């Protein structure tokens, strides 16, 4: 296969599927020996780890739904498509292993576009030790879609589900809440291209969190391996949604203290400037890809040891689980229903 | 979650993501105990089989590219979305295990549509012993997309790749060649809806092969387990493409005898009536999802034993691999280049 065109702005429709697969293969690092059959056959074949369970997850980035090329570069899109899957594996307490890349490409996509997308994907795959084992490429008559399936491994009895927390457990969240929503808000208002960023440093960080969320892989693995959390999930659809789901599946209620929430000052200021309720906006906002988890008070010391190994990722106690079934946001002593999450439909 | 609407013609956008996930879960059979965590958490968690390698493949059905709702029902689409992945696992010599379902839904899709799609998927999953372990649902601003990732298992040294055939091996194909292309041709000309079919029985069978290909799972597994084939791949992009790829990856040439090809009479007649070269049309036509495989002459007896267990699936010798690098179609003693495959771009 040597059908790579000389002009990198050539639409990929002119290269053909096999040329494109070859182009992708060349951009990937040498796979490990555990990948018995890699890209280019009917399917990938891999050696399995002994004594572990396998995690399987899939998440898609759809143009016009999950990203907009006016706000995110294709590097960002490739990066984030893997990040959101890494976040799911982290939320199960596992370590990521292999990815399958399913690409659906509009006719106007160029080789340069594909290269940028792959660069984003490969950059995060390398730092996460994920092998891209195979995938599929097809034409899309509509949006650009990057659909990734990720496998991971986790020891039996170390799996972090959503449903095993108990009333009395403290609720913690990693990183910041509402940052991505504020970042996206700024992009919708002021974004002048996929690399444009605000002058304000705090708000620029929010935009960065929206474009390239940092999956909490290390802390998720540590929480599972040490059996420190009773339940865990990621915040893809917002903190409010995550608290509701974790509490519902654990058959508990929840109380989240507004004053404890790690919402960046820049995000609070942005929401306020837009005439929005800053706290509710942060709690309802999607795309944060942080972890929410429940820890029994008996395990507080174990959690401290994990935080010490978390390489600077903040871990904040934001409330606790209670008897009953109400998920409440408590502000200045008064409880209100916690906001619903981001609705995909 | 009890947000299922009472009117099944309601657009799914009105049910919401969680209502839809619950609806899907209810339509699935009880999962096996090896599925440790199923639908409804951040990811699926599964027990692995000992002593096997894992096969991983992904293939998408995109509306307007791979299917048209004027020609195929949503039952057909759900069925075929799994069938094309089963075909890839069969082509590696493996047994299918678990599927992840990634759905991208236009706003106008109704609950009835989803039910039909799931019925098709679940029907084939049940007969193939595939567990639907999880997936993802999101909105699509354009086409309906059903993207499936399938896992399978295969014993080490039983993997059927494309690249280990040798000059002198005979080439075989399962089932019929060109049937799906003739069926699609008829649908484009005469199709008056997703259940409309030709009066002619042979042509109706071609339309059926296009709408619901029968993956050759059993014969693929047998070919791998018994180490009867040196190489194998499926015909998704046409016999011509498959012969070229198998020969290229095995560093051989190939000779396919036109007179031996199992092209249905009805397909030959259809292509001829359209003024097309019937044999080249059959060889170039995509969507057959049969298996092409290479067998050393020493293994002919082993192949006969497999055919006896293949439950009526035809296996036809169509030519052999030769030294060199030309893939030829031989007609009445004269060699011509074998047609290229179906181009996705």
mmCIF file of C-alpha atoms in Angstrom, chain B residues 98-263:
data_model
loop_
_atom_site.group_PDB
_atom_site.id
_atom_site.type_symbol
_atom_site.label_atom_id
_atom_site.label_comp_id
_atom_site.label_asym_id
_atom_site.label_seq_id
_atom_site.Cartn_x
_atom_site.Cartn_y
_atom_site.Cartn_z
ATOM 1 C CA UNK B 98 -19.290 -10.303 24.119
ATOM 2 C CA UNK B 99 -20.596 -7.269 22.270
ATOM 3 C CA UNK B 100 -20.592 -3.572 23.127
ATOM 4 C CA UNK B 101 -23.282 -1.557 21.367
ATOM 5 C CA UNK B 102 -22.531 2.061 20.484
ATOM 6 C CA UNK B 103 -25.673 3.754 19.166
ATOM 7 C CA UNK B 104 -25.834 7.192 17.581
ATOM 8 C CA UNK B 105 -29.459 8.191 17.181
ATOM 9 C CA UNK B 106 -31.036 10.923 15.079
ATOM 10 C CA UNK B 107 -33.698 12.904 16.927
ATOM 11 C CA UNK B 108 -36.544 11.425 14.912
ATOM 12 C CA UNK B 109 -35.851 7.812 15.916
ATOM 13 C CA UNK B 110 -38.795 6.349 17.831
ATOM 14 C CA UNK B 111 -39.059 3.741 20.550
ATOM 15 C CA UNK B 112 -40.542 1.393 17.957
ATOM 16 C CA UNK B 113 -37.483 1.879 15.777
ATOM 17 C CA UNK B 114 -35.159 1.102 18.682
ATOM 18 C CA UNK B 115 -37.175 -1.980 19.588
ATOM 19 C CA UNK B 116 -36.958 -3.294 16.020
ATOM 20 C CA UNK B 117 -33.221 -2.650 15.898
ATOM 21 C CA UNK B 118 -32.714 -4.403 19.236
ATOM 22 C CA UNK B 119 -34.886 -7.329 18.170
ATOM 23 C CA UNK B 120 -32.633 -7.912 15.179
ATOM 24 C CA UNK B 121 -29.523 -7.606 17.294
ATOM 25 C CA UNK B 122 -30.808 -9.778 20.121
ATOM 26 C CA UNK B 123 -32.056 -12.479 17.745
ATOM 27 C CA UNK B 124 -28.627 -12.961 16.213
ATOM 28 C CA UNK B 125 -26.866 -12.520 19.567
ATOM 29 C CA UNK B 126 -28.958 -15.353 21.022
ATOM 30 C CA UNK B 127 -28.306 -17.761 18.148
ATOM 31 C CA UNK B 128 -24.593 -16.846 18.221
ATOM 32 C CA UNK B 129 -24.315 -17.064 22.026
ATOM 33 C CA UNK B 130 -23.113 -13.491 22.256
ATOM 34 C CA UNK B 131 -23.706 -11.473 25.422
ATOM 35 C CA UNK B 132 -24.398 -7.773 25.007
ATOM 36 C CA UNK B 133 -22.258 -6.476 27.838
ATOM 37 C CA UNK B 134 -22.648 -2.728 27.551
ATOM 38 C CA UNK B 135 -22.223 0.189 25.226
ATOM 39 C CA UNK B 136 -23.003 3.823 24.728
ATOM 40 C CA UNK B 137 -25.885 5.895 23.426
ATOM 41 C CA UNK B 138 -25.688 9.369 22.065
ATOM 42 C CA UNK B 139 -27.488 11.712 19.770
ATOM 43 C CA UNK B 140 -26.512 11.974 16.105
ATOM 44 C CA UNK B 141 -27.055 15.219 14.213
ATOM 45 C CA UNK B 142 -26.933 13.185 10.996
ATOM 46 C CA UNK B 143 -27.241 9.481 10.205
ATOM 47 C CA UNK B 144 -28.311 6.590 12.390
ATOM 48 C CA UNK B 145 -25.163 4.670 13.326
ATOM 49 C CA UNK B 146 -24.849 1.260 14.945
ATOM 50 C CA UNK B 147 -21.225 0.662 15.879
ATOM 51 C CA UNK B 148 -20.488 -2.680 17.505
ATOM 52 C CA UNK B 149 -17.369 -3.971 19.171
ATOM 53 C CA UNK B 150 -17.201 -7.751 19.464
ATOM 54 C CA UNK B 151 -14.821 -9.886 21.478
ATOM 55 C CA UNK B 152 -14.076 -13.517 20.800
ATOM 56 C CA UNK B 153 -11.727 -16.194 21.977
ATOM 57 C CA UNK B 154 -9.307 -18.420 20.161
ATOM 58 C CA UNK B 155 -6.678 -20.867 21.342
ATOM 59 C CA UNK B 156 -3.049 -19.865 20.812
ATOM 60 C CA UNK B 157 -1.676 -21.239 17.538
ATOM 61 C CA UNK B 158 -5.238 -21.597 16.233
ATOM 62 C CA UNK B 159 -5.500 -18.011 14.974
ATOM 63 C CA UNK B 160 -6.354 -17.661 11.271
ATOM 64 C CA UNK B 161 -4.554 -14.641 9.882
ATOM 65 C CA UNK B 162 -4.487 -13.452 6.279
ATOM 66 C CA UNK B 163 -0.790 -13.764 5.738
ATOM 67 C CA UNK B 164 0.284 -17.394 6.195
ATOM 68 C CA UNK B 165 -0.945 -19.054 3.012
ATOM 69 C CA UNK B 166 1.531 -20.527 0.507
ATOM 70 C CA UNK B 167 1.770 -20.909 -3.238
ATOM 71 C CA UNK B 168 0.108 -24.229 -4.067
ATOM 72 C CA UNK B 169 -2.665 -23.828 -1.472
ATOM 73 C CA UNK B 170 -6.172 -24.211 -2.846
ATOM 74 C CA UNK B 171 -8.568 -21.298 -2.369
ATOM 75 C CA UNK B 172 -12.055 -21.970 -1.051
ATOM 76 C CA UNK B 173 -15.069 -19.800 -0.420
ATOM 77 C CA UNK B 174 -18.158 -20.486 1.683
ATOM 78 C CA UNK B 175 -21.717 -19.910 0.461
ATOM 79 C CA UNK B 176 -22.381 -17.727 -2.567
ATOM 80 C CA UNK B 177 -20.494 -14.880 -4.225
ATOM 81 C CA UNK B 178 -22.200 -11.785 -5.636
ATOM 82 C CA UNK B 179 -25.580 -12.572 -4.070
ATOM 83 C CA UNK B 180 -25.679 -9.494 -1.838
ATOM 84 C CA UNK B 181 -24.574 -7.182 -4.673
ATOM 85 C CA UNK B 182 -27.360 -8.496 -6.920
ATOM 86 C CA UNK B 183 -29.829 -8.158 -4.045
ATOM 87 C CA UNK B 184 -28.797 -4.558 -3.414
ATOM 88 C CA UNK B 185 -28.981 -3.862 -7.148
ATOM 89 C CA UNK B 186 -32.551 -5.115 -7.229
ATOM 90 C CA UNK B 187 -33.462 -3.039 -4.157
ATOM 91 C CA UNK B 188 -32.035 0.123 -5.737
ATOM 92 C CA UNK B 189 -34.017 -0.537 -8.906
ATOM 93 C CA UNK B 190 -37.258 -1.978 -7.603
ATOM 94 C CA UNK B 191 -37.264 -1.737 -3.830
ATOM 95 C CA UNK B 192 -40.500 -0.279 -2.531
ATOM 96 C CA UNK B 193 -39.845 -0.512 1.159
ATOM 97 C CA UNK B 194 -37.776 -2.422 3.677
ATOM 98 C CA UNK B 195 -39.839 -5.608 3.460
ATOM 99 C CA UNK B 196 -40.436 -5.624 -0.289
ATOM 100 C CA UNK B 197 -38.860 -8.607 -2.072
ATOM 101 C CA UNK B 198 -38.721 -9.935 -5.653
ATOM 102 C CA UNK B 199 -41.099 -12.682 -6.816
ATOM 103 C CA UNK B 200 -38.208 -14.678 -8.234
ATOM 104 C CA UNK B 201 -37.123 -17.046 -5.472
ATOM 105 C CA UNK B 202 -33.424 -16.958 -6.323
ATOM 106 C CA UNK B 203 -33.333 -13.191 -6.427
ATOM 107 C CA UNK B 204 -35.349 -13.002 -3.209
ATOM 108 C CA UNK B 205 -32.598 -15.080 -1.613
ATOM 109 C CA UNK B 206 -30.019 -12.571 -2.868
ATOM 110 C CA UNK B 207 -32.014 -9.730 -1.297
ATOM 111 C CA UNK B 208 -32.147 -11.754 1.935
ATOM 112 C CA UNK B 209 -28.368 -12.235 1.873
ATOM 113 C CA UNK B 210 -27.957 -8.461 1.528
ATOM 114 C CA UNK B 211 -30.372 -7.666 4.337
ATOM 115 C CA UNK B 212 -29.331 -10.356 6.795
ATOM 116 C CA UNK B 213 -26.005 -11.993 5.984
ATOM 117 C CA UNK B 214 -25.433 -15.254 7.822
ATOM 118 C CA UNK B 215 -21.983 -15.087 9.382
ATOM 119 C CA UNK B 216 -19.960 -18.250 8.916
ATOM 120 C CA UNK B 217 -19.165 -18.588 12.592
ATOM 121 C CA UNK B 218 -19.241 -22.367 12.802
ATOM 122 C CA UNK B 219 -17.021 -23.044 9.839
ATOM 123 C CA UNK B 220 -14.566 -20.315 10.891
ATOM 124 C CA UNK B 221 -14.207 -21.858 14.341
ATOM 125 C CA UNK B 222 -13.762 -25.335 12.845
ATOM 126 C CA UNK B 223 -11.140 -24.137 10.356
ATOM 127 C CA UNK B 224 -9.142 -22.562 13.174
ATOM 128 C CA UNK B 225 -9.547 -25.287 15.762
ATOM 129 C CA UNK B 226 -8.454 -28.037 13.380
ATOM 130 C CA UNK B 227 -5.689 -25.931 11.809
ATOM 131 C CA UNK B 228 -7.069 -26.792 8.395
ATOM 132 C CA UNK B 229 -6.688 -23.392 6.752
ATOM 133 C CA UNK B 230 -3.367 -21.578 6.401
ATOM 134 C CA UNK B 231 -5.075 -18.209 5.983
ATOM 135 C CA UNK B 232 -8.612 -16.874 6.107
ATOM 136 C CA UNK B 233 -10.490 -13.609 5.733
ATOM 137 C CA UNK B 234 -14.037 -12.510 5.136
ATOM 138 C CA UNK B 235 -15.497 -11.056 1.948
ATOM 139 C CA UNK B 236 -16.940 -7.826 3.337
ATOM 140 C CA UNK B 237 -15.510 -5.798 0.456
ATOM 141 C CA UNK B 238 -15.935 -8.423 -2.235
ATOM 142 C CA UNK B 239 -14.186 -11.601 -3.344
ATOM 143 C CA UNK B 240 -11.783 -9.717 -5.623
ATOM 144 C CA UNK B 241 -10.583 -7.546 -2.764
ATOM 145 C CA UNK B 242 -10.277 -10.541 -0.425
ATOM 146 C CA UNK B 243 -8.233 -12.591 -2.911
ATOM 147 C CA UNK B 244 -5.934 -9.622 -3.522
ATOM 148 C CA UNK B 245 -5.399 -9.003 0.192
ATOM 149 C CA UNK B 246 -4.904 -12.625 1.193
ATOM 150 C CA UNK B 247 -2.420 -13.128 -1.656
ATOM 151 C CA UNK B 248 -0.591 -9.866 -0.971
ATOM 152 C CA UNK B 249 -0.242 -10.540 2.753
ATOM 153 C CA UNK B 250 0.900 -14.099 2.071
ATOM 154 C CA UNK B 251 3.340 -12.811 -0.603
ATOM 155 C CA UNK B 252 1.863 -15.007 -3.304
ATOM 156 C CA UNK B 253 -0.122 -14.580 -6.484
ATOM 157 C CA UNK B 254 -3.576 -16.073 -7.013
ATOM 158 C CA UNK B 255 -5.558 -17.666 -9.812
ATOM 159 C CA UNK B 256 -9.335 -17.755 -9.479
ATOM 160 C CA UNK B 257 -11.280 -19.825 -12.040
ATOM 161 C CA UNK B 258 -14.409 -17.986 -13.160
ATOM 162 C CA UNK B 259 -16.113 -21.281 -14.008
ATOM 163 C CA UNK B 260 -15.780 -22.505 -10.416
ATOM 164 C CA UNK B 261 -17.280 -19.450 -8.708
ATOM 165 C CA UNK B 262 -20.469 -20.127 -6.733
ATOM 166 C CA UNK B 263 -22.447 -17.204 -8.145
#
